[in-house]
XYZ file of C-alpha atoms in Angstrom:
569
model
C 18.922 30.418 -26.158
C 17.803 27.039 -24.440
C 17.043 25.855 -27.156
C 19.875 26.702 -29.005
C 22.148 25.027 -25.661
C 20.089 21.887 -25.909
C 20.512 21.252 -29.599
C 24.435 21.983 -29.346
C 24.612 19.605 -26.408
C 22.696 16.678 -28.475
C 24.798 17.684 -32.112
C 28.012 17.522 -29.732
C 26.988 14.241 -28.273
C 25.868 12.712 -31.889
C 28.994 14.007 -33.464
C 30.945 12.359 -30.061
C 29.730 9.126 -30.934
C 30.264 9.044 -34.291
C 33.973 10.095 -33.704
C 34.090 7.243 -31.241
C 32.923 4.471 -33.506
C 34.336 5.914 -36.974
C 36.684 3.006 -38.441
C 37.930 2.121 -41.637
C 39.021 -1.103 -43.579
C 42.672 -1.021 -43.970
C 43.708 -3.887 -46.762
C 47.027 -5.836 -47.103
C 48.386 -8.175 -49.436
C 51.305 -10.458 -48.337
C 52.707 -12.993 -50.606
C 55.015 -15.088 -48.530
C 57.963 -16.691 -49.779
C 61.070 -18.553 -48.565
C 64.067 -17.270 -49.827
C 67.792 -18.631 -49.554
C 70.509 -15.723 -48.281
C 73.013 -14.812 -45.536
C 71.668 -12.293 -43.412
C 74.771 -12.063 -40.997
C 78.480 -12.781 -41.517
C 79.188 -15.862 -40.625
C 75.895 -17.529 -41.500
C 75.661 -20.563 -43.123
C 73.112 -19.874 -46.060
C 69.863 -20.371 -44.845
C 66.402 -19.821 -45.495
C 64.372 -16.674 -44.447
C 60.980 -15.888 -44.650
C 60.007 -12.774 -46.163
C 56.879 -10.692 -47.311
C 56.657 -8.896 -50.794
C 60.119 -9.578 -50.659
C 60.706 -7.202 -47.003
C 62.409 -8.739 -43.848
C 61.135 -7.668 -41.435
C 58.020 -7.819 -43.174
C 55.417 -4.602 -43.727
C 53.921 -2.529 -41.483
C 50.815 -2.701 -40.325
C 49.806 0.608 -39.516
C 46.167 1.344 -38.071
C 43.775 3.436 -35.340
C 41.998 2.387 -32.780
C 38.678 0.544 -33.923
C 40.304 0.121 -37.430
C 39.448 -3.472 -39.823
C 42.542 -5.038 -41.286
C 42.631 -7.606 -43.760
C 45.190 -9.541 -44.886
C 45.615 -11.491 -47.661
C 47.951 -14.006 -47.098
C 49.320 -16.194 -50.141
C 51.617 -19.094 -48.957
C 54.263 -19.836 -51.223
C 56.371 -21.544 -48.323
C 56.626 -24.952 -48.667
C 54.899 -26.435 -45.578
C 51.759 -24.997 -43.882
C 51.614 -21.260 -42.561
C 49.469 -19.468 -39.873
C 50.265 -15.794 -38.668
C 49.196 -14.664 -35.332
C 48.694 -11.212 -34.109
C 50.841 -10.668 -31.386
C 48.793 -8.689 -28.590
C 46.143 -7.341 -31.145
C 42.903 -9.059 -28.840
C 40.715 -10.193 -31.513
C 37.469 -9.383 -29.542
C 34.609 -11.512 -30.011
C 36.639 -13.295 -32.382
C 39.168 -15.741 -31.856
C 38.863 -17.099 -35.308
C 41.242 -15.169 -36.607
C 43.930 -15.499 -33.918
C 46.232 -17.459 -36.024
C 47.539 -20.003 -33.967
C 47.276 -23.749 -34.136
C 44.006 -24.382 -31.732
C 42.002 -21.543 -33.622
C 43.216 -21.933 -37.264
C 43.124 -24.361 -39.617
C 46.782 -23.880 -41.117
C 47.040 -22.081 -44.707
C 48.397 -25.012 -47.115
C 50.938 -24.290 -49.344
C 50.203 -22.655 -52.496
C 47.278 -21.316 -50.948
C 45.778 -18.572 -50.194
C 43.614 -16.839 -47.271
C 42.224 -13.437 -45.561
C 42.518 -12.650 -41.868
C 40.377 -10.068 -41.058
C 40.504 -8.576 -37.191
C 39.755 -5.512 -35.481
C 41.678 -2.951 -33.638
C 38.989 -2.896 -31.613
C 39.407 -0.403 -28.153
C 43.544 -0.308 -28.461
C 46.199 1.389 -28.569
C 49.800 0.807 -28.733
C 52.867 -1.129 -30.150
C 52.856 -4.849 -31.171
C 54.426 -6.833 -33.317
C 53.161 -10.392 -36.067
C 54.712 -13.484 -36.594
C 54.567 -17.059 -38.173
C 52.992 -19.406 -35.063
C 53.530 -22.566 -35.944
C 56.523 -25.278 -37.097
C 59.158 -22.985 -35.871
C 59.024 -20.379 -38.466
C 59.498 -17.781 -36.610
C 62.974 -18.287 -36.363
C 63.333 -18.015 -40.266
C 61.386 -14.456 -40.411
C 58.047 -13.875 -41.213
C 57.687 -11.228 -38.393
C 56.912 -7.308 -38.545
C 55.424 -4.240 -36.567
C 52.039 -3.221 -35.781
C 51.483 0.404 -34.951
C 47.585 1.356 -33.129
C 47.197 4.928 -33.038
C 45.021 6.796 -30.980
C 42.056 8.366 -32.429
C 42.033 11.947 -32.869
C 39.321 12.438 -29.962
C 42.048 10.875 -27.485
C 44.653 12.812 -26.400
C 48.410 11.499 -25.885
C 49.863 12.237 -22.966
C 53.055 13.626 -24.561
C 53.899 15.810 -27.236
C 54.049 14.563 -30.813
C 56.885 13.376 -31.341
C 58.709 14.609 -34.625
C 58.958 11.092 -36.184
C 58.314 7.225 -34.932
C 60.928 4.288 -36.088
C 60.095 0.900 -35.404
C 63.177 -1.259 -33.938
C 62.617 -4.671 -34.121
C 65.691 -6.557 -32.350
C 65.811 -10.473 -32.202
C 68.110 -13.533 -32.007
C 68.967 -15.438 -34.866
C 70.603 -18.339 -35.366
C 72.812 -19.974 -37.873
C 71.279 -23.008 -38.375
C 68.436 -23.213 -40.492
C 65.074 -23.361 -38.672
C 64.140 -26.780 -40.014
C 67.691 -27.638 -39.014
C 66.843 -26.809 -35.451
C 63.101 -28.374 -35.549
C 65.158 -31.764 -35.806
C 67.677 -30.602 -33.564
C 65.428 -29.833 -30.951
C 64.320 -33.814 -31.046
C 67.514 -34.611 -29.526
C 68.342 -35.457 -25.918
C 71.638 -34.797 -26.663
C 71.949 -31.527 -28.707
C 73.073 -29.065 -26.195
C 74.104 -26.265 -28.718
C 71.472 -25.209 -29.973
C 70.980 -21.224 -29.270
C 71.203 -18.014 -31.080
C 74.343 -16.531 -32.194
C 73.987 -12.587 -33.061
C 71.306 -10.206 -32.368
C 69.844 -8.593 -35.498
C 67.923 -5.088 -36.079
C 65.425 -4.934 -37.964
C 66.360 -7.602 -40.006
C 70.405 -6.158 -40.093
C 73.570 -7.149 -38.763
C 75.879 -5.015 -35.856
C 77.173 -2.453 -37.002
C 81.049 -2.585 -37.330
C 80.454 -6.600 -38.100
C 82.870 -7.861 -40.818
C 81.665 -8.253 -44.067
C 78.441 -6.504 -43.322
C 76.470 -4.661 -46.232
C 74.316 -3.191 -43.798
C 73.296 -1.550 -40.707
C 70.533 -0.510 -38.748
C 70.978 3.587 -38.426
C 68.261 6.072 -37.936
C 68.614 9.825 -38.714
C 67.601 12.305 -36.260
C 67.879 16.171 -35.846
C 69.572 17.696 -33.019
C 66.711 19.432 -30.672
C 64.106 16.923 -31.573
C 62.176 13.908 -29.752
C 61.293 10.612 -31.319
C 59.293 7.891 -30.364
C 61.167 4.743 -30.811
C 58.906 1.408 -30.800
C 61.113 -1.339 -29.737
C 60.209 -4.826 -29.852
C 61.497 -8.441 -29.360
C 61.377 -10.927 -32.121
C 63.537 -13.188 -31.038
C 63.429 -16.959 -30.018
C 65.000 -16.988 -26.864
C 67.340 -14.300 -25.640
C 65.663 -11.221 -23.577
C 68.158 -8.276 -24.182
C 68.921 -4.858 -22.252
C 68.390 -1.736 -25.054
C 70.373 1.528 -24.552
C 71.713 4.807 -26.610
C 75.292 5.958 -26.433
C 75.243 9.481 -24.360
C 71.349 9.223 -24.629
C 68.425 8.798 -22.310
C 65.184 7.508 -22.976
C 61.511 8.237 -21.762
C 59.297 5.414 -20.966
C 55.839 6.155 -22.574
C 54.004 2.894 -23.551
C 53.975 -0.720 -23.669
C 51.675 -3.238 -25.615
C 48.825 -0.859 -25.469
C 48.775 1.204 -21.802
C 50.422 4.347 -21.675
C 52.836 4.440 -18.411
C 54.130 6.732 -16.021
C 57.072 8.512 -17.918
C 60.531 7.545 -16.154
C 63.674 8.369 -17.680
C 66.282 5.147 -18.179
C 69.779 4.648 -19.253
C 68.645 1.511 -20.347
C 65.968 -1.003 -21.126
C 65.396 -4.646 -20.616
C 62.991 -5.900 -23.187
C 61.860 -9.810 -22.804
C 60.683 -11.830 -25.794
C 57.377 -10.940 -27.172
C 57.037 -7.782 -25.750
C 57.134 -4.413 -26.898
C 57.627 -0.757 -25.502
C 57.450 3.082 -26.682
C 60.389 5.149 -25.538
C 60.786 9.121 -26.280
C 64.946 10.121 -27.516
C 65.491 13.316 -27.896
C 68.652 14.228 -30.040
C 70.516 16.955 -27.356
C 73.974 15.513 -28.117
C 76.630 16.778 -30.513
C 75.721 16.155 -33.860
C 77.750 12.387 -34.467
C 76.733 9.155 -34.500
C 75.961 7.562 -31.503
C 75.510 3.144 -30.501
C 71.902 1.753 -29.897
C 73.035 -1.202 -28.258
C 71.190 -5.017 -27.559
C 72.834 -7.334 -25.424
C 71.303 -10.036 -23.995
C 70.359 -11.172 -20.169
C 71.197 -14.271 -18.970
C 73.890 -14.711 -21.256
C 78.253 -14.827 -21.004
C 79.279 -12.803 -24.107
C 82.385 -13.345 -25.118
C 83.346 -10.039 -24.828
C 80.586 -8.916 -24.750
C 81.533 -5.405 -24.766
C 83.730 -5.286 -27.760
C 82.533 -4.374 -31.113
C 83.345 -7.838 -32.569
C 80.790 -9.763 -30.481
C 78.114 -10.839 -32.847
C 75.445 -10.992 -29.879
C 75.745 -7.311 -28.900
C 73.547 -6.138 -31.184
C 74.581 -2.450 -33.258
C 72.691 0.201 -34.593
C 73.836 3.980 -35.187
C 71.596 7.081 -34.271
C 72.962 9.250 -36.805
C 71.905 13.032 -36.720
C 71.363 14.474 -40.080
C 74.638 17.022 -40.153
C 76.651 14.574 -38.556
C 80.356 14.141 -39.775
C 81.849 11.457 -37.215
C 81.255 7.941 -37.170
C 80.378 6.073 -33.867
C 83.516 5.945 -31.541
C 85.026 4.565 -28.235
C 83.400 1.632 -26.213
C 79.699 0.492 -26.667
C 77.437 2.159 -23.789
C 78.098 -0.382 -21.331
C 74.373 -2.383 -19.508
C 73.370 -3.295 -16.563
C 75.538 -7.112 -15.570
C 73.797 -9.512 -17.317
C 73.047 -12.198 -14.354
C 71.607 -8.599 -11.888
C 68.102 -10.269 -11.886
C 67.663 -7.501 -9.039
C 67.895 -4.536 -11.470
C 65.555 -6.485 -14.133
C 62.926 -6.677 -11.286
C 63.071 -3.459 -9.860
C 62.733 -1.871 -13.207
C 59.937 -4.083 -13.915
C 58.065 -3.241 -10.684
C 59.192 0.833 -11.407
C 56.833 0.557 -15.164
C 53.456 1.492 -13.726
C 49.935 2.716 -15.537
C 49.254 5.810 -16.064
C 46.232 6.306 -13.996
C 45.016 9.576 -15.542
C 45.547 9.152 -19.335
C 43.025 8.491 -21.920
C 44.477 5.588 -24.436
C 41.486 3.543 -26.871
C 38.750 5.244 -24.707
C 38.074 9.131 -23.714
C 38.061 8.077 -20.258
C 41.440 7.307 -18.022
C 43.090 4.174 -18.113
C 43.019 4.444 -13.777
C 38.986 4.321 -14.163
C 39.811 0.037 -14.702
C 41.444 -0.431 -11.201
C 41.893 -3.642 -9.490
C 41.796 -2.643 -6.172
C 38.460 -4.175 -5.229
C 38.149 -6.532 -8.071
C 37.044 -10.448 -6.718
C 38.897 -13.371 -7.983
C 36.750 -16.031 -9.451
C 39.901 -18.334 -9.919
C 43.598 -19.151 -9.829
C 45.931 -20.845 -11.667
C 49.363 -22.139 -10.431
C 51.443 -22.406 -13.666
C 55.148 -24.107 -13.280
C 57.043 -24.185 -16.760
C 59.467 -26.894 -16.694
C 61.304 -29.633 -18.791
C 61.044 -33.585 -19.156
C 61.900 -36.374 -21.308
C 58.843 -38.112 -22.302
C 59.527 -41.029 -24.239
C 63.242 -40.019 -25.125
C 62.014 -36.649 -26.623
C 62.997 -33.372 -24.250
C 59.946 -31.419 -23.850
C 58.677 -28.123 -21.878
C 56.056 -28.485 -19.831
C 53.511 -26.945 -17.447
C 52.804 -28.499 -14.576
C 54.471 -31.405 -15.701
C 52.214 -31.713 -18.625
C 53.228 -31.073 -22.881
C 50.884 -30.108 -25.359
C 50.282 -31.913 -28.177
C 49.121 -30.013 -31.249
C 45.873 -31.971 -32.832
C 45.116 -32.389 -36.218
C 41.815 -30.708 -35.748
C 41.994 -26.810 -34.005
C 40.220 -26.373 -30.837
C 38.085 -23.436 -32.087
C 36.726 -26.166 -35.106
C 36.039 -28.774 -32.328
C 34.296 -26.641 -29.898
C 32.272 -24.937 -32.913
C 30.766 -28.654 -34.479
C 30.970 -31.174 -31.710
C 31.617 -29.527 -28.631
C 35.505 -30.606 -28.804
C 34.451 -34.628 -28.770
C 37.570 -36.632 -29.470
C 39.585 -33.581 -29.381
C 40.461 -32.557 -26.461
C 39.691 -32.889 -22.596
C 38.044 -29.915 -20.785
C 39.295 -29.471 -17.357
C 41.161 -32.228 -16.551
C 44.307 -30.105 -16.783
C 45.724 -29.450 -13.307
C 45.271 -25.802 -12.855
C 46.816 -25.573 -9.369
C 48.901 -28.500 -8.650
C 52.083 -30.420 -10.614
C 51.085 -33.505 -12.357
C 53.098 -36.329 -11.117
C 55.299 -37.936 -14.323
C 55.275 -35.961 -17.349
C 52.867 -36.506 -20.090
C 51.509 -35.206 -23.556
C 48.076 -33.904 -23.614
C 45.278 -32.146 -25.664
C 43.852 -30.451 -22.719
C 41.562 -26.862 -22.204
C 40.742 -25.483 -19.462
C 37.422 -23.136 -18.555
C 37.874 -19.651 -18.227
C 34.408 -17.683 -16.173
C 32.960 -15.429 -18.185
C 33.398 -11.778 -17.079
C 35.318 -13.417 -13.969
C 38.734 -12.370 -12.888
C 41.755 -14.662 -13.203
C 44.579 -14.500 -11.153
C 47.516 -16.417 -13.525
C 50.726 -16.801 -10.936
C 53.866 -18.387 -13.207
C 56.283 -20.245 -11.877
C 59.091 -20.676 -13.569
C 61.474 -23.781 -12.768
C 63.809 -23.892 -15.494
C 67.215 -21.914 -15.184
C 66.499 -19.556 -18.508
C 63.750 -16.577 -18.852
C 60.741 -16.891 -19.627
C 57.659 -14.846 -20.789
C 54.018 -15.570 -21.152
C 51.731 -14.360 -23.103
C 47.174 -14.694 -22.996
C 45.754 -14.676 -26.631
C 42.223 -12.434 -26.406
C 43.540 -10.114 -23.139
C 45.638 -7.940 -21.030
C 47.664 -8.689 -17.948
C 47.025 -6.837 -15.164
C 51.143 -7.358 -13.400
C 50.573 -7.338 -9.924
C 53.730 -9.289 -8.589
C 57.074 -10.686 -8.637
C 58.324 -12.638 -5.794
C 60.903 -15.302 -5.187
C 60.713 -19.093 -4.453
C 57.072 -20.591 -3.714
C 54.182 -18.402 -3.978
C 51.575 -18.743 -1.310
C 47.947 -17.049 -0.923
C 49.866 -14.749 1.717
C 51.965 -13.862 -1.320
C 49.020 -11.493 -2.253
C 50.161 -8.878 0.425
C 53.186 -8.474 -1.804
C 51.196 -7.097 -4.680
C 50.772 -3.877 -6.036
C 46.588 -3.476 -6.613
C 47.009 0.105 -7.005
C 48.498 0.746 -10.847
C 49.953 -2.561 -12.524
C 50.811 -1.953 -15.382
C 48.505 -4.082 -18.564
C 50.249 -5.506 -21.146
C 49.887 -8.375 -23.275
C 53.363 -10.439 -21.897
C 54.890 -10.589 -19.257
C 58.461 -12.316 -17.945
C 59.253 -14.916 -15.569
C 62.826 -14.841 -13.535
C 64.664 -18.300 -13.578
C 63.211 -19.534 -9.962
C 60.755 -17.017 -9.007
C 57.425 -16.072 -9.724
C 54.932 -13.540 -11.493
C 51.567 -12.801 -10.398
C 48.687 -11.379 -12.932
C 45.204 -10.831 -13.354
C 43.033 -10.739 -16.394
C 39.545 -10.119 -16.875
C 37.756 -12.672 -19.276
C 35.278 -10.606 -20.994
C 36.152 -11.810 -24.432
C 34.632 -15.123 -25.398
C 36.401 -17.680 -26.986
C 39.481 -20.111 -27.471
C 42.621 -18.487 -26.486
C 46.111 -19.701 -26.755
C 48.034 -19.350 -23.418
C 51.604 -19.810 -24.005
C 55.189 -19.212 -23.564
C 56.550 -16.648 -25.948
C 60.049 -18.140 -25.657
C 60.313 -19.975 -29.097
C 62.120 -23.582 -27.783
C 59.101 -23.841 -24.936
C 56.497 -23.385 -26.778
C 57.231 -25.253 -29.947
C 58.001 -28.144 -27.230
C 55.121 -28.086 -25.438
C 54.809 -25.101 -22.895
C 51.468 -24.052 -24.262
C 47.052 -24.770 -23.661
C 44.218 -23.156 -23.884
C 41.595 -21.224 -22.034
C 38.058 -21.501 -23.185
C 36.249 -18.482 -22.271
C 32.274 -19.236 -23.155
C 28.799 -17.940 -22.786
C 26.053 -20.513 -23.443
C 23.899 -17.616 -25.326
C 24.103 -17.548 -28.533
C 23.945 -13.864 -29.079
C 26.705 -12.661 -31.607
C 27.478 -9.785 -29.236
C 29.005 -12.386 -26.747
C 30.723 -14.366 -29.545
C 31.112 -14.366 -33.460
C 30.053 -16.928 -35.870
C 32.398 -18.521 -37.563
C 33.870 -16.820 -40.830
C 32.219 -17.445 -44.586
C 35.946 -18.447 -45.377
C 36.949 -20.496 -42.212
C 39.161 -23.054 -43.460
C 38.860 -27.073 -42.750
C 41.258 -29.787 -41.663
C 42.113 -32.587 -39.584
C 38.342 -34.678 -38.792
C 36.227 -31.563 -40.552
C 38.059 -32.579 -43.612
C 35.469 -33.795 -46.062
C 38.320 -36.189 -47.118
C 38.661 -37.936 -44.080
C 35.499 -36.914 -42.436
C 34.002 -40.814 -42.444
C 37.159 -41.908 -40.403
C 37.214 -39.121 -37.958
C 36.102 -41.481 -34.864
C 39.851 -43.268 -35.904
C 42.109 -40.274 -35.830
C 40.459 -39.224 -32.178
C 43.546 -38.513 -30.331
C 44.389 -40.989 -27.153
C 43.984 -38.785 -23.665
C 47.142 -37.703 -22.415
C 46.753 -39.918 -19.425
């Protein structure tokens, strides 16, 4: 009988394990195309990127520890990169899919991304990362489901719909690249609020709606994200609450909400459960931040409509929209915020609790002070932090750092980390992140307009919001017991977010705004997280496929000391 126990215990161990690391290769193959259409009355025609034809574009639907490739075939006609929006690429930022990692996929080209789910969970969301294309399309869902070993900490739900609500505008994106070049275009925003690629409901000449079916007595999980550009918006459900279960990978405490402010990049998990009459019932977007014109009616094409429709329903949607929170109530945004907390005791990528990764006693190895503003550099307007704009370089970061150490690329830690750069100027600039250190990342944001930031490779650990200045006896505000992680985060116009990150993932990682103007104008850098050893565990190799450009070009390779970018100052 001993034996017998001490051979179960070892087969139940083995057969643990092998749950633990099981994974399989999940294949996609996206041919992307720019196609000509109105996707909203009123629209000039415009073009919109699309995948096999979708828009949104396919999900990408995977477990924990799962290998996706994609095959992506550019048929635009400029360059392409997609970037994996809170998906942490570990060990490998080669496939991030952003400017200072990829070499850009030219058109008529073809390549394959290929990343790992690797220990996460949760709801994100893909997009185009470069020349503005995210405002024409190009974007989608990504779903990580737990592995069958890991329990949920809620009942299964009887079905999942992904809700992917964004801003659109009417001009086309190119349009607004050159736009955005202009000291003196002032008009220049987002005029309706789209779901999932549909216009409001009840909007004039509309084909077509967002509307999901539900039966009465059931609970769905609803992943929401926002695609937009710029707009955060506050989500709610005529005569319907919603349960707060998960966001960008950590399941939270479950609190019940009327409503739901959702920032750009980020994306949540709420529970509905259809205990109304059967009808058809608003899901409602409107934006923060923002004077509506009317914003309450059903004409207003930047309240965004959908219809929960339960299956045996026989009445259309009626009487007013379920009205929000006001707008301009930064105070109910930020208690909210503060409310979302981790679940200490449930399991999510990993059988043991998410609490067991506690910051309590965790020591800082350094702090950045990051103000997001705006300037005029040489007549151009441009976002900034800490008074400085990126400038994109021919050559990626990741390519630099790889062959010569990032020689003539880029500086490394000359960027002021903690202090505003007197005059505003372009740079090319990276700084070090420690190895297995903890960062402490406080945002300051100076402009009058939201923002949200978002850490390529890693999680935020959101320990604060404050007002005006923050100081190091700011740190008494925080909460060190259960932030919430998550892979963005906002930033109220004139205060402050605090957040900490562990950098245990080597590599070159984009640190950006996720509002589309600031980063496309310069509110971005990079954090180069490196380990001197070579060992592939810390870091891997670059990809058989990895793609060349700007001074690795073997066209332009002899003249690569020429094209060496001037320092930013």
């Amino acid at each position: 009988m001993q034996c017998f126990m001490k051979w179960l215990t070892v087969a139940v161990a083995i057969i643990f394990r092998m749950a633990e690391v099981r994974c399989i290769d999940i294949f996609h193959e996206w041919i992307v195309t720019s196609e000509n259409t109105v996707v909203h009355p009123a629209s000039n025609i415009q073009p919109v990127i699309k995948i096999n034809g979708m828009f949104p574009g396919p999900l990408i639907n995977s477990t924990t520890n799962d290998v996706i490739h994609v095959n992506v075939f550019n048929n635009l006609d400029e360059p392409l990169l997609f970037t994996w929006n809170g998906i942490q690429q570990r060990l490998n930022s080669w496939q991030d899919g952003v400017s200072g990692t990829n070499c850009p996929i030219e058109p008529g080209k073809n390549w394959t991304y290929a990343f790992q789910t690797k220990d996460q969970i949760g709801t994100y969301s893909y997009f185009p990362s470069i020349n503005f294309q995210k405002a024409a399309g190009g974007f989608g869902p990504i779903r990580v489901n737990n592995r069958n070993v890991i329990l949920v900490p809620f009942p299964k739900p009887e079905a999942e719909f992904d809700l992917l609500i964004g801003d659109w505008m009417d001009n086309s994106f190119k349009d607004v690249r050159t736009m955005l070049q202009d000291e003196l275009s002032h008009d220049v925003y987002p005029k309706v609020f789209l779901m999932n690629g549909k216009a409001p409901y009840g909007s004039p000449d509309s084909t077509s709606y967002e509307s999901f079916t539900v039966s009465k007595g059931k609970t769905y999980r609803l992943r929401i994200s926002n695609v937009g550009t710029l707009f955060s918006f506050n989500f709610r459900i005529q005569k319907h609450q919603m349960v707060l279960v998960e966001t960008e990978g950590s399941y939270t405490n479950q609190i019940t909400l009327d409503s739901l402010d959702v920032h750009v990049g980020q994306s949540y998990s709420v529970l509905v459960t259809a205990n109304q009459d059967e009808s058809d019932y608003y899901m409602v977007a409107t934006p923060k931040l923002f004077n509506t014109t009317d914003s309450q009616s059903n004409g207003s094409s930047l309240v965004g409509k959908g219809i929960l429709h339960y299956e045996n329903s026989m009445s259309m949607a009626n009487g007013p929209i379920p009205e929000g929170p006001d707008p301009f109530d930064i105070d109910f945004s930020i208690d909210q915020a503060r409310s979302i907390r981790w679940n200490m005791t449930a399991g999510a990528a990993r059988p043991n609790p998410q609490g067991t990764f506690n910051v309590t006693n965790i020591t800082l190895t350094q702090t950045f002070v990051l103000h997001g503003s705006k300037a005029i550099i040489n007549g151009v307007p441009v976002y900034t932090v800490n008074n400085v704009s990126y400038l994109t370089p021919t050559t990626p970061l990741k390519l630099a750092d790889q062959f010569t150490n990032g020689s003539g690329v880029y500086q490394l830690d000359v960027f002021p980390v903690r202090s505003v750069k007197d005059g505003a100027a372009y740079g090319v600039f990276v700084v070090t992140g420690v190895h297995k250190g903890w960062i402490e990342i406080v945002f300051k944001n100076d402009l009058d307009d939201m923002d949200s930031w978002h850490l390529d490779g890693f999680g935020f650990y959101v320990v604060g919001f404050g007002e005006g200045e923050w100081t190091p006896a700011s740190r008494s505000t925080y909460n060190l017991h259960d932030p919430v992680v998550r892979s963005t985060v906002q930033v109220y116009p004139g205060r402050w977010t605090a957040v900490y990150a562990f950098l245990d993932n080597p590599g070159m990682w984009n640190l950006r705004s996720q509002n589309l103007f600031h980063w496309y104008m310069g509110q971005e850098l990079y954090i180069r997280v490196h380990d001197a050893d070579p060992n592939p565990a810390k870091e891997r190799p670059p990809p058989e496929n990895v793609l060349l450009c700007g001074i690795f070009d073997e066209a332009i390779a002899p003249v690569a000391s020429a094209l060496a970018p001037e320092p930013g100052w």
